[in-house]
Amino acid sequence: MVAAVRYETLLFDLDHTLLDSDASEIAAYAHTMAAIGLERPDDHFERYLRINHAMWAAVERGEIQPSEVRHRRFEQFVAEIGITADPMAMADEFVWGLGNFGDLYDGAREVLDQLAGQARLAMITNGLSDVQRARIERLDLARYFDVVVISSEVGVTKPRSEIFDIAFEQLGRPDKQTALMIGDSLTSDIRGGSDYDIATCWFNWRGSVAGPDAVITHEITQIGQLVEIVSTSAG
Ligand SMILES: [Mg+2]
């Protein structure tokens, strides 16, 4: 019989785990394209998504810094569709939009309310500092999290172990055996957690299929299921 493990330290991803980042991104994109007067912006949204996704994948591989994504995605966007617009100004508008649009997923705040009374919570995010700080302020998230580690502030990203070292150091070096990393991304959250030898909870709301090399301790499809995982593991 396996001994019960209580998760006393919960490490949360933010984008697509607690926050509806798709809604945030759609609104920020519309805001940005309105600001530069681009006609029929919906025609180019898929292109933006492809460019952005490729850039964040490069961040996870350690090839570029998160702060570079901020404007480089718009440099590429402007070049590909052949318009005259200032990528730096677009980046500013977009970052403002990401910070100011988008809410937590249904049920996420209730989960945070409940778990913050049972465990210590930390946020580890690969997002941009100005975006994430604005969201944390607007959505009043700081009261749930003892520690917030934002990759663009510390110069290292998930899945690398150094960002977990920073979080654990700031948390006062809690027992790894009682820590759980919760996130939607197999390549950053789950890979990062398993490489750091802590338990992982994959929030698989997309209904994806994990590859054979993924080391997943728990899998959920609704954020509310996390409460049961943390609670039933109480010894
Ligand atoms: Mg995520």
Short mmCIF file of C-alpha atoms and ligand atoms in Angstrom, two decimals:
data_model
loop_
_atom_site.label_atom_id
_atom_site.label_comp_id
_atom_site.label_asym_id
_atom_site.label_seq_id
_atom_site.Cartn_x
_atom_site.Cartn_y
_atom_site.Cartn_z
CA MET A 1 0.00 0.00 0.00
CA VAL A 2 1.33 3.39 -0.96
CA ALA A 3 1.55 5.90 1.86
CA ALA A 4 -0.77 8.86 1.57
CA VAL A 5 0.91 12.04 0.39
CA ARG A 6 -0.45 15.40 1.29
CA TYR A 7 0.39 18.21 -1.09
CA GLU A 8 1.34 21.15 1.03
CA THR A 9 2.95 23.19 -1.72
CA LEU A 10 1.00 23.83 -4.90
CA LEU A 11 2.77 25.35 -7.87
CA PHE A 12 0.40 26.80 -10.44
CA ASP A 13 0.83 27.77 -14.04
CA LEU A 14 -1.34 30.79 -14.96
CA ASP A 15 -2.04 30.83 -18.72
CA HIS A 16 -4.60 28.26 -19.87
CA THR A 17 -4.58 26.75 -16.38
CA LEU A 18 -6.25 29.39 -14.22
CA LEU A 19 -6.74 32.12 -16.81
CA ASP A 20 -8.74 31.99 -20.03
CA SER A 21 -5.76 33.08 -22.08
CA ASP A 22 -7.52 32.44 -25.38
CA ALA A 23 -10.15 35.07 -24.57
CA SER A 24 -7.43 37.42 -23.35
CA GLU A 25 -5.43 36.95 -26.54
CA ILE A 26 -8.39 37.36 -28.89
CA ALA A 27 -9.36 40.63 -27.21
CA ALA A 28 -5.77 41.91 -27.14
CA TYR A 29 -5.35 41.07 -30.81
CA ALA A 30 -8.54 42.93 -31.76
CA HIS A 31 -7.45 45.92 -29.69
CA THR A 32 -3.99 45.97 -31.29
CA MET A 33 -5.22 45.65 -34.86
CA ALA A 34 -7.82 48.38 -34.28
CA ALA A 35 -5.03 50.61 -33.00
CA ILE A 36 -3.04 50.26 -36.24
CA GLY A 37 -6.15 50.31 -38.45
CA LEU A 38 -5.62 46.88 -39.99
CA GLU A 39 -8.59 45.91 -42.12
CA ARG A 40 -10.19 42.50 -41.66
CA PRO A 41 -7.93 41.50 -38.78
CA ASP A 42 -9.72 38.15 -38.42
CA ASP A 43 -8.14 37.13 -41.75
CA HIS A 44 -4.72 37.24 -40.10
CA PHE A 45 -5.44 35.86 -36.64
CA GLU A 46 -4.37 32.31 -37.51
CA ARG A 47 -1.08 33.70 -38.78
CA TYR A 48 -0.55 35.57 -35.53
CA LEU A 49 -1.28 32.41 -33.53
CA ARG A 50 1.21 30.39 -35.56
CA ILE A 51 3.97 32.98 -35.17
CA ASN A 52 3.30 33.37 -31.45
CA HIS A 53 3.20 29.64 -30.81
CA ALA A 54 6.50 29.09 -32.60
CA MET A 55 8.15 31.86 -30.58
CA TRP A 56 7.03 30.46 -27.23
CA ALA A 57 8.21 27.01 -28.29
CA ALA A 58 11.61 28.60 -28.95
CA VAL A 59 11.47 30.10 -25.44
CA GLU A 60 10.86 26.65 -23.94
CA ARG A 61 13.88 25.34 -25.85
CA GLY A 62 15.95 28.18 -24.41
CA GLU A 63 16.64 29.73 -27.81
CA ILE A 64 15.14 33.16 -27.11
CA GLN A 65 14.10 35.10 -24.02
CA PRO A 66 10.43 35.80 -23.19
CA SER A 67 11.11 39.53 -23.39
CA GLU A 68 12.08 39.11 -27.06
CA VAL A 69 8.74 37.51 -27.90
CA ARG A 70 7.04 40.75 -26.91
CA HIS A 71 8.01 42.60 -30.10
CA ARG A 72 9.56 39.94 -32.34
CA ARG A 73 6.19 38.28 -32.96
CA PHE A 74 4.94 41.56 -34.40
CA GLU A 75 8.08 42.16 -36.44
CA GLN A 76 7.43 38.83 -38.11
CA PHE A 77 3.68 39.48 -38.39
CA VAL A 78 4.21 42.84 -40.11
CA ALA A 79 6.82 41.35 -42.45
CA GLU A 80 4.68 38.36 -43.40
CA ILE A 81 1.53 40.28 -44.31
CA GLY A 82 3.46 43.19 -45.77
CA ILE A 83 2.01 46.16 -43.93
CA THR A 84 3.58 49.33 -42.61
CA ALA A 85 3.25 49.41 -38.84
CA ASP A 86 5.56 49.83 -35.87
CA PRO A 87 6.08 46.44 -34.19
CA MET A 88 7.18 48.06 -30.93
CA ALA A 89 3.99 50.14 -30.73
CA MET A 90 1.95 47.05 -31.58
CA ALA A 91 3.73 45.16 -28.81
CA ASP A 92 2.82 47.88 -26.32
CA GLU A 93 -0.85 47.82 -27.34
CA PHE A 94 -0.94 44.04 -27.25
CA VAL A 95 0.68 43.77 -23.84
CA TRP A 96 -1.78 46.32 -22.51
CA GLY A 97 -4.62 44.22 -23.92
CA LEU A 98 -3.32 40.96 -22.50
CA GLY A 99 -3.08 42.55 -19.09
CA ASN A 100 -6.51 44.12 -19.23
CA PHE A 101 -8.67 41.50 -20.95
CA GLY A 102 -9.54 37.95 -19.94
CA ASP A 103 -10.85 36.35 -16.78
CA LEU A 104 -10.18 33.27 -14.72
CA TYR A 105 -11.84 30.09 -15.93
CA ASP A 106 -15.16 29.26 -14.33
CA GLY A 107 -14.46 27.60 -11.00
CA ALA A 108 -10.80 28.63 -10.79
CA ARG A 109 -11.30 31.26 -8.13
CA GLU A 110 -13.31 28.86 -5.98
CA VAL A 111 -10.46 26.35 -6.24
CA LEU A 112 -7.92 28.98 -5.23
CA ASP A 113 -10.12 30.11 -2.33
CA GLN A 114 -10.35 26.57 -1.03
CA LEU A 115 -6.77 25.47 -1.60
CA ALA A 116 -5.19 28.65 -0.25
CA GLY A 117 -6.59 27.63 3.14
CA GLN A 118 -5.05 24.16 2.94
CA ALA A 119 -1.67 24.63 1.28
CA ARG A 120 0.93 27.17 0.26
CA LEU A 121 0.45 28.38 -3.28
CA ALA A 122 3.04 29.62 -5.73
CA MET A 123 2.69 30.76 -9.32
CA ILE A 124 5.35 29.88 -11.86
CA THR A 125 4.70 31.42 -15.25
CA ASN A 126 6.58 31.78 -18.51
CA GLY A 127 4.60 34.91 -19.36
CA LEU A 128 5.78 38.49 -19.66
CA SER A 129 6.26 40.53 -16.52
CA ASP A 130 4.10 43.52 -17.48
CA VAL A 131 1.30 41.25 -18.71
CA GLN A 132 1.27 38.97 -15.69
CA ARG A 133 1.69 41.75 -13.12
CA ALA A 134 -1.27 43.61 -14.63
CA ARG A 135 -3.40 40.46 -14.54
CA ILE A 136 -2.43 39.62 -10.97
CA GLU A 137 -3.39 43.13 -9.88
CA ARG A 138 -6.64 43.33 -11.86
CA LEU A 139 -7.82 39.85 -10.84
CA ASP A 140 -6.68 40.24 -7.22
CA LEU A 141 -4.56 37.09 -7.35
CA ALA A 142 -1.70 38.14 -5.07
CA ARG A 143 -3.67 37.22 -1.97
CA TYR A 144 -3.66 33.55 -2.97
CA PHE A 145 0.03 33.18 -3.80
CA ASP A 146 2.93 33.35 -1.35
CA VAL A 147 5.36 33.40 -4.24
CA VAL A 148 5.06 34.55 -7.85
CA VAL A 149 7.90 33.67 -10.21
CA ILE A 150 7.70 35.21 -13.68
CA SER A 151 10.24 33.96 -16.19
CA SER A 152 10.94 37.31 -17.82
CA GLU A 153 11.87 38.70 -14.39
CA VAL A 154 14.22 35.90 -13.39
CA GLY A 155 15.75 35.08 -16.78
CA VAL A 156 14.88 31.40 -16.82
CA THR A 157 11.80 29.56 -18.05
CA LYS A 158 9.90 26.37 -17.41
CA PRO A 159 10.75 23.53 -17.93
CA ARG A 160 14.25 24.34 -16.66
CA SER A 161 14.93 23.35 -13.07
CA GLU A 162 16.43 26.74 -12.20
CA ILE A 163 13.00 28.39 -12.18
CA PHE A 164 11.77 25.74 -9.74
CA ASP A 165 14.87 26.34 -7.61
CA ILE A 166 13.92 30.03 -7.43
CA ALA A 167 10.35 29.22 -6.40
CA PHE A 168 11.46 26.68 -3.78
CA GLU A 169 14.05 29.08 -2.39
CA GLN A 170 11.42 31.83 -2.06
CA LEU A 171 9.04 29.35 -0.42
CA GLY A 172 11.68 28.48 2.18
CA ARG A 173 12.72 25.16 0.65
CA PRO A 174 9.63 23.03 1.29
CA ASP A 175 9.76 19.24 1.05
CA LYS A 176 9.70 18.23 -2.61
CA GLN A 177 7.70 15.12 -1.67
CA THR A 178 4.74 17.30 -0.73
CA ALA A 179 4.85 19.59 -3.76
CA LEU A 180 2.59 19.46 -6.81
CA MET A 181 3.00 21.30 -10.11
CA ILE A 182 -0.32 22.04 -11.81
CA GLY A 183 -0.47 23.12 -15.45
CA ASP A 184 -1.86 22.58 -18.94
CA SER A 185 1.45 22.26 -20.79
CA LEU A 186 3.23 18.94 -21.11
CA THR A 187 6.39 20.64 -22.40
CA SER A 188 6.76 23.31 -19.72
CA ASP A 189 4.68 22.45 -16.64
CA ILE A 190 4.66 18.66 -16.60
CA ARG A 191 8.14 18.20 -18.03
CA GLY A 192 9.45 20.86 -15.65
CA GLY A 193 7.81 19.29 -12.62
CA SER A 194 8.87 15.74 -13.42
CA ASP A 195 12.44 16.82 -14.19
CA TYR A 196 12.45 18.53 -10.78
CA ASP A 197 11.28 15.30 -9.13
CA ILE A 198 7.99 16.65 -7.90
CA ALA A 199 4.47 15.36 -8.52
CA THR A 200 2.55 16.80 -11.44
CA CYS A 201 -1.09 17.43 -12.26
CA TRP A 202 -1.84 17.83 -15.94
CA PHE A 203 -4.90 20.01 -16.51
CA ASN A 204 -5.88 18.38 -19.78
CA TRP A 205 -8.97 20.43 -20.60
CA ARG A 206 -8.21 20.09 -24.31
CA GLY A 207 -8.59 16.31 -24.17
CA SER A 208 -5.10 15.78 -25.62
CA VAL A 209 -3.18 12.52 -25.64
CA ALA A 210 0.18 12.55 -23.86
CA GLY A 211 3.23 11.02 -25.48
CA PRO A 212 4.86 7.94 -23.92
CA ASP A 213 7.68 10.01 -22.42
CA ALA A 214 5.39 12.25 -20.34
CA VAL A 215 5.63 11.60 -16.59
CA ILE A 216 2.23 12.57 -15.21
CA THR A 217 1.20 11.92 -11.61
CA HIS A 218 -2.39 13.14 -11.87
CA GLU A 219 -4.58 14.18 -14.78
CA ILE A 220 -7.71 16.31 -14.57
CA THR A 221 -10.11 17.70 -17.13
CA GLN A 222 -11.80 20.27 -14.88
CA ILE A 223 -9.97 22.56 -12.48
CA GLY A 224 -12.39 21.65 -9.65
CA GLN A 225 -11.00 18.10 -9.66
CA LEU A 226 -7.80 19.46 -8.19
CA VAL A 227 -9.47 19.95 -4.82
CA GLU A 228 -10.11 16.25 -4.53
CA ILE A 229 -6.53 15.37 -5.43
CA VAL A 230 -5.14 17.66 -2.76
CA SER A 231 -7.79 16.77 -0.18
CA THR A 232 -7.90 12.99 -0.56
CA SER A 233 -4.14 12.89 -0.31
CA ALA A 234 -4.38 14.39 3.19
CA GLY A 235 -2.89 11.89 5.62
MG MG B 1 -0.17 27.26 -19.49
#
